[in-house]
Tab-separated table of C-alpha atoms and ligand atoms in Angstrom:
chain	number	residue	atom	x	y	z
A	1	MET	CA	-6.704	46.367	-11.359
A	2	ASP	CA	-3.031	45.773	-14.234
A	3	THR	CA	-0.527	42.642	-13.502
A	4	GLN	CA	2.074	40.937	-15.423
A	5	VAL	CA	0.885	37.951	-14.668
A	6	ALA	CA	-2.240	37.465	-13.701
A	7	ILE	CA	-2.257	33.883	-11.945
A	8	ILE	CA	-6.071	31.986	-11.875
A	9	GLY	CA	-6.110	29.121	-8.103
A	10	ALA	CA	-4.083	29.234	-5.095
A	11	GLY	CA	-3.762	25.466	-5.191
A	12	PRO	CA	0.304	24.153	-5.055
A	13	ALA	CA	0.377	24.880	-8.814
A	14	GLY	CA	-0.517	28.496	-9.123
A	15	LEU	CA	0.854	29.905	-5.503
A	16	LEU	CA	4.342	28.337	-5.649
A	17	LEU	CA	4.596	30.062	-9.708
A	18	ALA	CA	3.778	33.342	-7.833
A	19	HIS	CA	6.573	32.518	-5.630
A	20	LEU	CA	8.991	31.414	-8.321
A	21	LEU	CA	8.564	34.754	-9.850
A	22	GLN	CA	8.364	36.822	-6.751
A	23	ARG	CA	12.452	36.025	-6.376
A	24	ALA	CA	12.774	37.179	-9.817
A	25	GLY	CA	11.333	40.501	-9.437
A	26	ILE	CA	7.727	39.381	-11.671
A	27	GLU	CA	5.063	40.340	-10.159
A	28	SER	CA	1.951	38.083	-9.925
A	29	MET	CA	-1.489	38.525	-9.004
A	30	VAL	CA	-3.378	35.340	-7.650
A	31	LEU	CA	-6.592	34.952	-7.458
A	32	GLU	CA	-8.633	31.820	-5.686
A	33	ALA	CA	-12.402	31.135	-5.723
A	34	ARG	CA	-12.400	29.562	-2.538
A	35	THR	CA	-11.204	30.628	0.958
A	36	ARG	CA	-7.941	30.828	3.231
A	37	GLU	CA	-9.323	27.676	4.755
A	38	TYR	CA	-10.833	25.930	2.108
A	39	VAL	CA	-7.997	26.192	0.584
A	40	GLU	CA	-5.191	25.301	3.575
A	41	HIS	CA	-7.680	22.083	4.427
A	42	ARG	CA	-8.616	20.866	1.343
A	43	VAL	CA	-6.842	17.547	2.085
A	44	ARG	CA	-5.349	15.750	-1.382
A	45	ALA	CA	-2.507	14.104	-1.844
A	46	GLY	CA	0.931	13.078	0.259
A	47	VAL	CA	4.454	12.689	-2.074
A	48	LEU	CA	6.335	14.377	-2.169
A	49	GLU	CA	8.942	14.165	-4.681
A	50	GLN	CA	12.973	14.415	-4.361
A	51	GLY	CA	12.182	17.139	-7.337
A	52	THR	CA	9.907	19.099	-6.088
A	53	VAL	CA	11.105	18.544	-1.713
A	54	ASP	CA	14.534	20.615	-3.886
A	55	VAL	CA	12.373	22.994	-5.456
A	56	LEU	CA	10.885	24.436	-2.250
A	57	THR	CA	14.015	23.870	-0.487
A	58	GLU	CA	16.282	26.065	-2.526
A	59	THR	CA	13.629	28.995	-2.546
A	60	GLY	CA	13.270	29.034	1.122
A	61	VAL	CA	9.791	27.152	1.598
A	62	GLY	CA	11.293	24.433	3.063
A	63	ASP	CA	11.734	24.507	6.967
A	64	ARG	CA	8.673	22.889	8.174
A	65	LEU	CA	8.612	20.426	5.173
A	66	HIS	CA	12.033	19.503	6.874
A	67	ARG	CA	10.899	19.139	10.365
A	68	GLU	CA	8.205	17.329	9.649
A	69	GLY	CA	8.161	15.597	6.781
A	70	MET	CA	8.560	11.768	6.594
A	71	VAL	CA	11.739	10.798	4.262
A	72	HIS	CA	11.068	7.141	3.247
A	73	ARG	CA	13.762	4.685	1.014
A	74	GLY	CA	11.328	2.417	-0.024
A	75	LEU	CA	7.567	1.540	-0.359
A	76	GLU	CA	6.014	-1.703	-0.187
A	77	LEU	CA	3.307	-4.381	-3.062
A	78	ARG	CA	1.717	-6.692	-1.436
A	79	PHE	CA	-0.330	-9.321	-3.335
A	80	GLY	CA	-1.028	-12.296	-2.616
A	81	GLY	CA	-0.699	-12.482	1.258
A	82	ARG	CA	2.493	-11.248	1.171
A	83	GLY	CA	4.513	-8.229	1.356
A	84	HIS	CA	7.306	-7.058	-1.384
A	85	ARG	CA	10.206	-4.193	-0.038
A	86	ILE	CA	11.091	-1.685	-3.074
A	87	ALA	CA	13.412	-0.045	-2.040
A	88	LEU	CA	12.958	2.910	-3.801
A	89	SER	CA	16.629	4.635	-2.686
A	90	ASP	CA	19.435	1.624	-3.817
A	91	LEU	CA	17.831	1.031	-6.905
A	92	ALA	CA	17.536	5.339	-7.817
A	93	GLY	CA	20.515	6.324	-6.834
A	94	GLY	CA	19.992	7.926	-3.693
A	95	ARG	CA	16.689	9.797	-4.172
A	96	ALA	CA	14.220	10.119	-2.016
A	97	ILE	CA	10.377	10.795	-1.249
A	98	THR	CA	9.217	12.527	1.432
A	99	VAL	CA	5.574	12.622	3.140
A	100	TYR	CA	4.011	15.716	3.310
A	101	GLY	CA	0.112	16.978	2.890
A	102	GLN	CA	-0.241	19.475	0.196
A	103	GLN	CA	-2.801	21.253	2.323
A	104	GLU	CA	0.673	21.867	4.716
A	105	VAL	CA	2.477	23.136	0.861
A	106	VAL	CA	0.008	24.614	0.204
A	107	LYS	CA	-0.192	26.780	4.311
A	108	ASP	CA	3.295	27.206	3.566
A	109	LEU	CA	3.181	29.219	0.337
A	110	ILE	CA	0.425	31.122	1.083
A	111	ALA	CA	2.466	32.658	4.834
A	112	ALA	CA	5.684	32.860	1.890
A	113	ARG	CA	3.261	35.046	-0.094
A	114	LEU	CA	1.377	37.224	2.316
A	115	GLU	CA	4.896	37.764	4.111
A	116	ALA	CA	6.009	38.891	0.801
A	117	GLY	CA	3.614	41.189	0.633
A	118	GLY	CA	2.315	39.133	-2.530
A	119	GLU	CA	-1.355	40.291	-4.452
A	120	LEU	CA	-3.158	36.966	-2.891
A	121	ARG	CA	-7.324	37.391	-3.527
A	122	PHE	CA	-9.452	34.395	-2.150
A	123	GLU	CA	-13.209	35.031	-2.858
A	124	ALA	CA	-11.472	35.906	-6.222
A	125	GLU	CA	-13.775	34.153	-8.947
A	126	ALA	CA	-12.367	34.175	-12.719
A	127	THR	CA	-15.229	33.685	-14.679
A	128	ALA	CA	-13.543	34.487	-18.282
A	129	ILE	CA	-9.980	35.214	-19.957
A	130	GLU	CA	-10.743	37.140	-22.877
A	131	ASP	CA	-8.373	38.480	-25.734
A	132	LEU	CA	-6.028	36.119	-25.771
A	133	ASP	CA	-4.738	36.524	-29.130
A	134	GLY	CA	-3.242	40.390	-28.398
A	135	ASP	CA	-0.140	40.904	-25.987
A	136	ARG	CA	-3.097	42.429	-23.117
A	137	PRO	CA	-5.757	39.902	-21.923
A	138	VAL	CA	-7.728	40.433	-18.961
A	139	VAL	CA	-9.479	38.423	-16.228
A	140	ARG	CA	-12.484	39.211	-15.162
A	141	LEU	CA	-14.450	38.468	-12.118
A	142	ALA	CA	-17.194	37.062	-10.648
A	143	SER	CA	-17.608	40.907	-8.307
A	144	GLY	CA	-17.387	42.494	-11.704
A	145	GLU	CA	-13.496	43.939	-11.637
A	146	GLU	CA	-11.268	43.069	-13.647
A	147	LEU	CA	-7.133	42.237	-14.325
A	148	GLY	CA	-5.139	42.673	-17.005
A	149	CYS	CA	-1.722	40.957	-17.522
A	150	ALA	CA	1.238	40.586	-20.115
A	151	VAL	CA	0.678	36.928	-19.427
A	152	VAL	CA	-2.257	34.621	-17.367
A	153	ALA	CA	-1.245	30.942	-16.203
A	154	GLY	CA	-4.047	28.542	-15.643
A	155	CYS	CA	-3.498	27.296	-12.808
A	156	ASP	CA	-7.460	27.360	-11.801
A	157	GLY	CA	-7.956	22.655	-11.086
A	158	PHE	CA	-9.442	21.062	-14.062
A	159	HIS	CA	-12.664	22.161	-13.028
A	160	GLY	CA	-11.267	25.417	-13.844
A	161	VAL	CA	-12.530	28.885	-16.338
A	162	SER	CA	-8.780	28.884	-18.132
A	163	ARG	CA	-8.348	25.603	-20.178
A	164	ALA	CA	-12.603	25.960	-21.206
A	165	ALA	CA	-11.181	29.531	-22.726
A	166	ALA	CA	-9.100	28.324	-25.610
A	167	PRO	CA	-11.040	28.177	-28.798
A	168	ASP	CA	-13.165	25.056	-29.133
A	169	GLY	CA	-11.179	22.976	-31.341
A	170	ALA	CA	-7.527	24.735	-30.246
A	171	LEU	CA	-6.546	21.576	-27.590
A	172	ALA	CA	-6.709	18.466	-28.170
A	173	VAL	CA	-7.957	15.950	-25.590
A	174	TYR	CA	-6.918	12.726	-24.605
A	175	GLU	CA	-8.652	11.155	-21.386
A	176	ARG	CA	-9.199	7.395	-19.864
A	177	VAL	CA	-12.496	7.837	-16.785
A	178	TYR	CA	-11.697	4.402	-15.256
A	179	PRO	CA	-13.940	2.034	-14.355
A	180	PHE	CA	-13.468	2.579	-9.875
A	181	ALA	CA	-12.660	5.322	-7.750
A	182	TRP	CA	-10.535	6.086	-4.316
A	183	LEU	CA	-12.731	6.772	-0.661
A	184	GLY	CA	-9.731	8.140	1.159
A	185	ILE	CA	-9.671	7.903	5.528
A	186	LEU	CA	-7.760	10.073	8.030
A	187	ALA	CA	-7.304	8.603	10.487
A	188	ARG	CA	-5.970	9.182	13.616
A	189	ALA	CA	-4.059	6.597	14.521
A	190	ALA	CA	-0.807	5.296	14.700
A	191	PRO	CA	0.606	4.137	11.061
A	192	SER	CA	0.630	-0.285	10.470
A	193	SER	CA	4.304	0.666	8.522
A	194	GLU	CA	7.038	2.096	7.999
A	195	GLU	CA	6.221	2.641	4.746
A	196	LEU	CA	3.893	2.966	2.501
A	197	ILE	CA	2.474	-0.511	1.527
A	198	TYR	CA	0.761	-0.376	-1.916
A	199	ALA	CA	-1.921	-4.114	-2.140
A	200	HIS	CA	-3.423	-5.854	-4.234
A	201	HIS	CA	-6.796	-8.104	-3.560
A	202	ASP	CA	-9.420	-9.936	-4.993
A	203	ARG	CA	-11.435	-7.376	-3.867
A	204	GLY	CA	-9.560	-4.015	-4.466
A	205	PHE	CA	-6.940	-2.259	-4.051
A	206	ALA	CA	-5.786	-0.597	-0.997
A	207	LEU	CA	-3.125	1.833	0.254
A	208	HIS	CA	-2.002	2.591	3.476
A	209	SER	CA	-0.524	5.748	3.888
A	210	MET	CA	0.173	8.272	7.193
A	211	ARG	CA	0.466	12.445	7.201
A	212	SER	CA	2.735	11.878	10.888
A	213	PRO	CA	3.487	9.597	13.688
A	214	GLU	CA	-0.381	9.273	15.107
A	215	ILE	CA	-1.962	9.996	12.337
A	216	THR	CA	-2.697	8.030	9.207
A	217	ARG	CA	-3.673	7.429	5.302
A	218	LEU	CA	-5.961	5.062	4.182
A	219	TYR	CA	-7.547	4.531	0.753
A	220	LEU	CA	-9.458	1.187	-1.076
A	221	GLN	CA	-11.193	0.705	-4.356
A	222	VAL	CA	-14.555	1.743	-4.485
A	223	ALA	CA	-16.977	2.197	-7.048
A	224	PRO	CA	-16.900	4.630	-9.405
A	225	ASP	CA	-20.947	5.567	-8.269
A	226	ASP	CA	-20.306	4.854	-4.223
A	227	GLU	CA	-21.799	7.234	-2.491
A	228	LEU	CA	-20.373	8.157	1.204
A	229	GLU	CA	-22.606	7.201	2.237
A	230	ALA	CA	-22.962	4.175	2.162
A	231	TRP	CA	-19.332	3.126	3.522
A	232	PRO	CA	-19.589	3.913	7.302
A	233	ASP	CA	-17.140	3.316	9.680
A	234	GLU	CA	-17.290	-0.780	9.961
A	235	ARG	CA	-17.882	-1.069	6.316
A	236	ILE	CA	-14.474	0.126	5.980
A	237	TRP	CA	-11.895	-0.993	8.909
A	238	GLU	CA	-13.893	-4.574	7.991
A	239	GLU	CA	-12.674	-4.003	3.723
A	240	LEU	CA	-9.228	-1.851	5.170
A	241	GLN	CA	-8.395	-5.517	7.256
A	242	THR	CA	-9.405	-7.981	4.284
A	243	ARG	CA	-7.549	-6.529	1.535
A	244	MET	CA	-4.588	-5.428	4.358
A	245	ALA	CA	-4.129	-8.894	6.596
A	246	THR	CA	-1.064	-10.860	5.334
A	247	ARG	CA	-1.593	-14.511	5.551
A	248	ASP	CA	1.310	-16.156	7.976
A	249	GLY	CA	-1.012	-13.626	10.050
A	250	ALA	CA	1.424	-11.072	11.634
A	251	PHE	CA	-0.255	-7.340	10.067
A	252	ALA	CA	-1.620	-5.402	12.609
A	253	LEU	CA	-3.658	-1.868	10.674
A	254	ASN	CA	-4.233	0.420	14.430
A	255	GLU	CA	-8.124	2.257	13.705
A	256	GLY	CA	-8.705	5.151	15.099
A	257	GLU	CA	-11.819	8.056	14.755
A	258	ILE	CA	-11.466	8.289	11.470
A	259	PHE	CA	-12.269	12.956	10.726
A	260	GLU	CA	-12.267	12.602	6.651
A	261	ARG	CA	-12.917	11.092	4.512
A	262	GLY	CA	-13.746	11.720	0.617
A	263	ILE	CA	-14.368	9.561	-2.568
A	264	ALA	CA	-12.539	10.487	-5.851
A	265	PRO	CA	-12.872	9.295	-9.363
A	266	MET	CA	-9.918	8.326	-11.140
A	267	ARG	CA	-9.047	9.839	-14.595
A	268	SER	CA	-6.605	9.905	-17.408
A	269	PHE	CA	-7.013	13.253	-18.999
A	270	VAL	CA	-4.199	15.205	-20.753
A	271	ALA	CA	-5.352	18.788	-22.998
A	272	GLU	CA	-2.348	20.252	-25.712
A	273	PRO	CA	-0.920	21.789	-26.777
A	274	MET	CA	-0.485	23.657	-22.490
A	275	ARG	CA	-1.718	27.114	-24.282
A	276	HIS	CA	-3.459	29.729	-26.787
A	277	GLY	CA	-1.952	32.395	-27.647
A	278	ARG	CA	-1.139	34.244	-23.757
A	279	LEU	CA	-3.095	32.045	-21.690
A	280	PHE	CA	-1.302	28.963	-20.626
A	281	LEU	CA	-1.641	26.296	-18.184
A	282	ALA	CA	-0.099	24.614	-15.432
A	283	GLY	CA	-1.062	21.608	-13.059
A	284	ASP	CA	-4.329	20.074	-13.037
A	285	ALA	CA	-5.605	22.746	-15.540
A	286	ALA	CA	-4.628	20.931	-18.481
A	287	HIS	CA	-3.505	17.548	-16.904
A	288	ILE	CA	-4.863	14.674	-14.108
A	289	VAL	CA	-3.578	11.095	-13.600
A	290	PRO	CA	-5.227	8.058	-11.227
A	291	ALA	CA	-2.903	9.063	-8.164
A	292	THR	CA	-1.760	6.016	-7.650
A	293	GLY	CA	1.221	7.015	-8.674
A	294	ALA	CA	1.183	9.896	-6.339
A	295	LYS	CA	1.688	12.632	-9.014
A	296	GLY	CA	-0.565	14.454	-9.196
A	297	LEU	CA	0.863	17.409	-6.688
A	298	ASN	CA	4.437	16.632	-8.671
A	299	LEU	CA	2.737	17.493	-11.334
A	300	ALA	CA	2.135	20.563	-10.931
A	301	VAL	CA	5.361	22.297	-9.244
A	302	ALA	CA	7.238	20.342	-12.212
A	303	ASP	CA	5.113	22.621	-14.967
A	304	VAL	CA	5.343	25.760	-12.919
A	305	ARG	CA	9.421	25.614	-12.599
A	306	VAL	CA	9.550	25.490	-16.016
A	307	LEU	CA	6.749	27.647	-16.851
A	308	ALA	CA	8.672	30.553	-14.224
A	309	ARG	CA	11.937	30.134	-16.461
A	310	ALA	CA	10.439	30.679	-19.638
A	311	LEU	CA	8.103	33.849	-18.109
A	312	ARG	CA	12.114	34.994	-16.439
A	313	ALA	CA	13.622	35.280	-19.901
A	314	PHE	CA	10.365	36.858	-20.955
A	315	PHE	CA	10.401	39.824	-18.957
A	316	GLU	CA	13.728	40.326	-19.052
A	317	ARG	CA	15.232	40.019	-21.660
A	318	GLY	CA	12.021	39.665	-23.642
A	319	ASP	CA	13.217	36.106	-25.301
A	320	GLU	CA	9.959	34.331	-25.986
A	321	ALA	CA	11.335	30.948	-26.905
A	322	GLU	CA	11.475	29.244	-24.087
A	323	LEU	CA	7.651	30.606	-23.537
A	324	ASP	CA	7.830	29.079	-27.013
A	325	ALA	CA	8.711	25.544	-25.959
A	326	TYR	CA	7.434	25.565	-22.853
A	327	SER	CA	4.434	23.445	-23.746
A	328	ASP	CA	6.356	20.418	-25.687
A	329	ARG	CA	9.017	20.574	-22.471
A	330	CYS	CA	6.762	19.754	-20.175
A	331	LEU	CA	4.123	17.533	-21.807
A	332	ARG	CA	7.246	15.336	-22.069
A	333	ARG	CA	7.460	14.789	-18.379
A	334	VAL	CA	3.830	14.978	-18.722
A	335	TRP	CA	3.325	11.692	-21.552
A	336	ARG	CA	5.934	9.398	-18.621
A	337	VAL	CA	3.779	10.391	-16.175
A	338	GLN	CA	0.664	9.575	-17.320
A	339	HIS	CA	2.062	5.827	-18.512
A	340	PHE	CA	3.703	5.312	-15.423
A	341	SER	CA	0.725	6.222	-13.546
A	342	TRP	CA	-1.622	4.328	-15.751
A	343	TRP	CA	1.395	1.215	-15.199
A	344	MET	CA	0.995	1.454	-11.861
A	345	THR	CA	-3.501	2.179	-11.157
A	346	GLN	CA	-3.880	-1.305	-14.070
A	347	MET	CA	-1.485	-3.187	-12.531
A	348	LEU	CA	-2.883	-2.653	-8.457
A	349	HIS	CA	-6.027	-2.256	-9.274
A	350	ARG	CA	-9.227	-4.883	-9.205
A	351	LEU	CA	-10.290	-4.538	-12.743
A	352	ASP	CA	-12.796	-6.383	-15.207
A	353	ALA	CA	-13.881	-9.415	-12.588
A	354	ASN	CA	-15.496	-11.571	-15.157
A	355	ASP	CA	-12.024	-11.518	-17.888
A	356	PRO	CA	-9.779	-14.434	-15.194
A	357	PHE	CA	-7.304	-13.865	-18.285
A	358	GLU	CA	-5.740	-10.088	-17.174
A	359	GLY	CA	-6.170	-11.693	-13.538
A	360	LYS	CA	-3.226	-13.318	-14.586
A	361	LEU	CA	-1.094	-10.593	-16.553
A	362	GLN	CA	-1.527	-8.205	-13.882
A	363	ARG	CA	-0.453	-10.677	-11.427
A	364	SER	CA	3.395	-12.085	-13.468
A	365	GLN	CA	3.631	-8.056	-13.369
A	366	LEU	CA	3.816	-8.195	-10.426
A	367	GLU	CA	5.596	-11.120	-9.973
A	368	TYR	CA	7.996	-9.695	-12.780
A	369	VAL	CA	8.093	-6.470	-10.756
A	370	VAL	CA	9.354	-7.692	-7.060
A	371	ARG	CA	11.291	-10.021	-8.081
A	372	SER	CA	13.783	-8.557	-11.831
A	373	GLU	CA	16.415	-5.068	-10.725
A	374	ALA	CA	15.412	-4.421	-13.604
A	375	ALA	CA	11.953	-3.825	-13.184
A	376	ALA	CA	11.842	-2.819	-9.455
A	377	ARG	CA	14.406	-0.159	-10.303
A	378	THR	CA	11.825	0.768	-13.180
A	379	LEU	CA	9.212	1.556	-10.738
A	380	ALA	CA	11.706	3.338	-8.406
A	381	GLU	CA	13.004	5.336	-10.712
A	382	ASN	CA	9.294	6.874	-11.674
A	383	TYR	CA	8.291	7.059	-8.578
A	384	VAL	CA	10.936	9.173	-7.271
A	385	GLY	CA	10.786	11.096	-9.876
A	386	LEU	CA	12.780	11.966	-13.311
A	387	GLU	CA	14.786	14.881	-13.162
A	388	LEU	CA	13.401	17.980	-15.042
A	389	GLU	CA	16.539	17.614	-17.584
A	390	ASP	CA	16.166	13.712	-17.886
A	391	VAL	CA	12.085	13.302	-19.274
B	401	FAD	P1	-5.812	21.895	-7.638
B	401	FAD	O1	-4.670	21.509	-6.036
B	401	FAD	O2	-6.410	22.058	-7.597
B	401	FAD	O3	-5.860	24.622	-8.073
B	401	FAD	C1	-6.156	25.308	-8.361
B	401	FAD	C2	-6.618	26.299	-7.426
B	401	FAD	O4	-8.030	26.980	-8.685
B	401	FAD	C3	-8.023	25.776	-5.940
B	401	FAD	O5	-7.681	26.466	-5.579
B	401	FAD	C4	-9.663	25.724	-6.593
B	401	FAD	O6	-10.175	27.065	-6.250
B	401	FAD	C5	-8.737	27.514	-8.287
B	401	FAD	N1	-9.983	27.743	-8.664
B	401	FAD	C6	-10.536	26.592	-9.705
B	401	FAD	N2	-11.316	27.042	-10.538
B	401	FAD	C7	-11.569	28.678	-9.896
B	401	FAD	C8	-11.455	29.922	-10.729
B	401	FAD	N3	-12.581	29.799	-11.988
B	401	FAD	N4	-11.311	31.661	-10.391
B	401	FAD	C9	-10.786	31.052	-9.143
B	401	FAD	N5	-10.550	30.136	-8.553
B	401	FAD	C10	-10.530	29.232	-8.715
B	401	FAD	N6	-2.866	13.141	-6.464
B	401	FAD	C11	-2.067	12.816	-5.513
B	401	FAD	O7	-1.024	12.629	-6.316
B	401	FAD	N7	-2.583	11.896	-4.029
B	401	FAD	C12	-4.125	12.160	-4.588
B	401	FAD	O8	-4.292	11.490	-2.549
B	401	FAD	C13	-4.401	12.780	-4.599
B	401	FAD	N8	-5.908	13.169	-3.855
B	401	FAD	C14	-6.966	13.818	-4.890
B	401	FAD	C15	-8.124	14.446	-3.943
B	401	FAD	C16	-8.447	14.870	-4.922
B	401	FAD	C17	-9.640	15.220	-4.547
B	401	FAD	C18	-8.647	15.603	-5.833
B	401	FAD	C19	-9.355	16.520	-6.648
B	401	FAD	C20	-7.181	15.810	-6.449
B	401	FAD	C21	-6.139	15.177	-5.931
B	401	FAD	N9	-4.301	14.620	-6.144
B	401	FAD	C22	-4.383	13.845	-5.606
B	401	FAD	C23	-4.078	15.186	-7.349
B	401	FAD	C24	-3.864	16.804	-7.235
B	401	FAD	O9	-4.377	17.172	-5.321
B	401	FAD	C25	-3.653	17.461	-7.779
B	401	FAD	O10	-3.241	17.481	-9.043
B	401	FAD	C26	-3.254	19.033	-7.536
B	401	FAD	O11	-3.708	19.196	-7.148
B	401	FAD	C27	-3.084	20.082	-8.526
B	401	FAD	O12	-2.241	21.110	-7.958
B	401	FAD	P2	-2.845	21.874	-8.833
B	401	FAD	O13	-2.098	24.151	-7.983
B	401	FAD	O14	-2.957	22.220	-10.070
B	401	FAD	O15	-4.771	22.743	-8.844
B	402	PHB	C1	-0.999	9.980	0.250
B	402	PHB	O1	-1.145	9.520	1.062
B	402	PHB	O2	-2.098	10.737	0.070
B	402	PHB	C2	-0.927	9.699	-1.290
B	402	PHB	C3	0.401	7.852	-1.450
B	402	PHB	C4	0.038	7.898	-2.424
B	402	PHB	C5	-0.305	7.721	-3.242
B	402	PHB	C6	-1.341	8.311	-3.485
B	402	PHB	C7	-1.946	9.023	-2.378
B	402	PHB	O3	-0.228	7.084	-4.769
């Protein structure tokens, strides 16, 4: 088998890259280890930045997103039993976020790929990448087949094979693992608020989000080694009710059947550079952010926008300058987003219970963010997403 760009992974990064390349007349083949059913139903992120919405819209895959997605112009920070609205759009030049499930983005991109007749293979696991230092790398598949190409795009997530294909010592790794995880659920219940609520509580962080007028998405900070078995439905609701309650008793959290649940670790991770020879890493293959900033998916989209543009210069004009600049260009945004995600995480979670000094700092920070327009603006402009050029 042979193609111009071998794309490993059909998550948001790999699928959007294939879509952007197709529109530029560049051939690619997407290899995905899992089934179509699996990737279309994997529940993960839900917040799309303005820039993410714009690129999906401009390239013809935004119709359902505009019909079903929920545009949000603010969010709530809740602490000390009180809610405080951050007016995202007013503070960030009119930009907004859209709540639309990651798996819906994935479904839309798969449909577009298949409709355009592009190559997309499910249950096609890449096991190795060879000859990265030459101009004809080869991807080996578990089936025994091999795919020759000019460029490999490693879009296979944090646990994929791409990053490991760079030789030992070629990539520097920066990492922080947090001493907590998130238990996430989907419930058949109407959202209890029109906007997202990020709640800081002595018992730990809680987040109220949504997927539709009938479905609520909720998260709880839990111990990193907690198992789902330790969290029966009653315990989940009790903990959510406690952490989200307001002092005036006015907030009512709607409950309903829990039909999806999972525990995700919280980690910050960056591998540098995001390139080795003819291999380019994008999305979670290169970096992970804790979900508190709602950035993982958006960062993956930003990477492949830069990569698609660079590949266009390479295939159309033989110009390698943009490919050479790819890693540096992406890493500026990656580190901005790393800082923002870390900042939101340390401001909102229960940290070391034995360190009251830290708790006082957190509270002071939260109060400053809701009182100072400058501080609120910092949150808002990062949350809705900085323009590609502004990072
Ligand atoms: P992925 O979506 O991980 O896609 C990689 C694809 O590569 C997968 O389909 C995988 O099956 C495939 N693959 C892996 N290895 C191979 C191989 N060897 N050969 C072929 N294919 C392979 N972000 C938020 O903002 N909010 C959240 O609530 C949130 N929750 C998350 C929960 C979990 C459990 C995880 C893992 C992530 C979560 N994220 C969240 C982060 C966000 O979902 C990711 O940043 C986003 O999925 C990145 O997209 P990607 O395309 O880079 O990687
Ligand atoms: C979600 O809706 O899944 C979501 C929202 C905000 C976050 C993380 C996840 O920070």
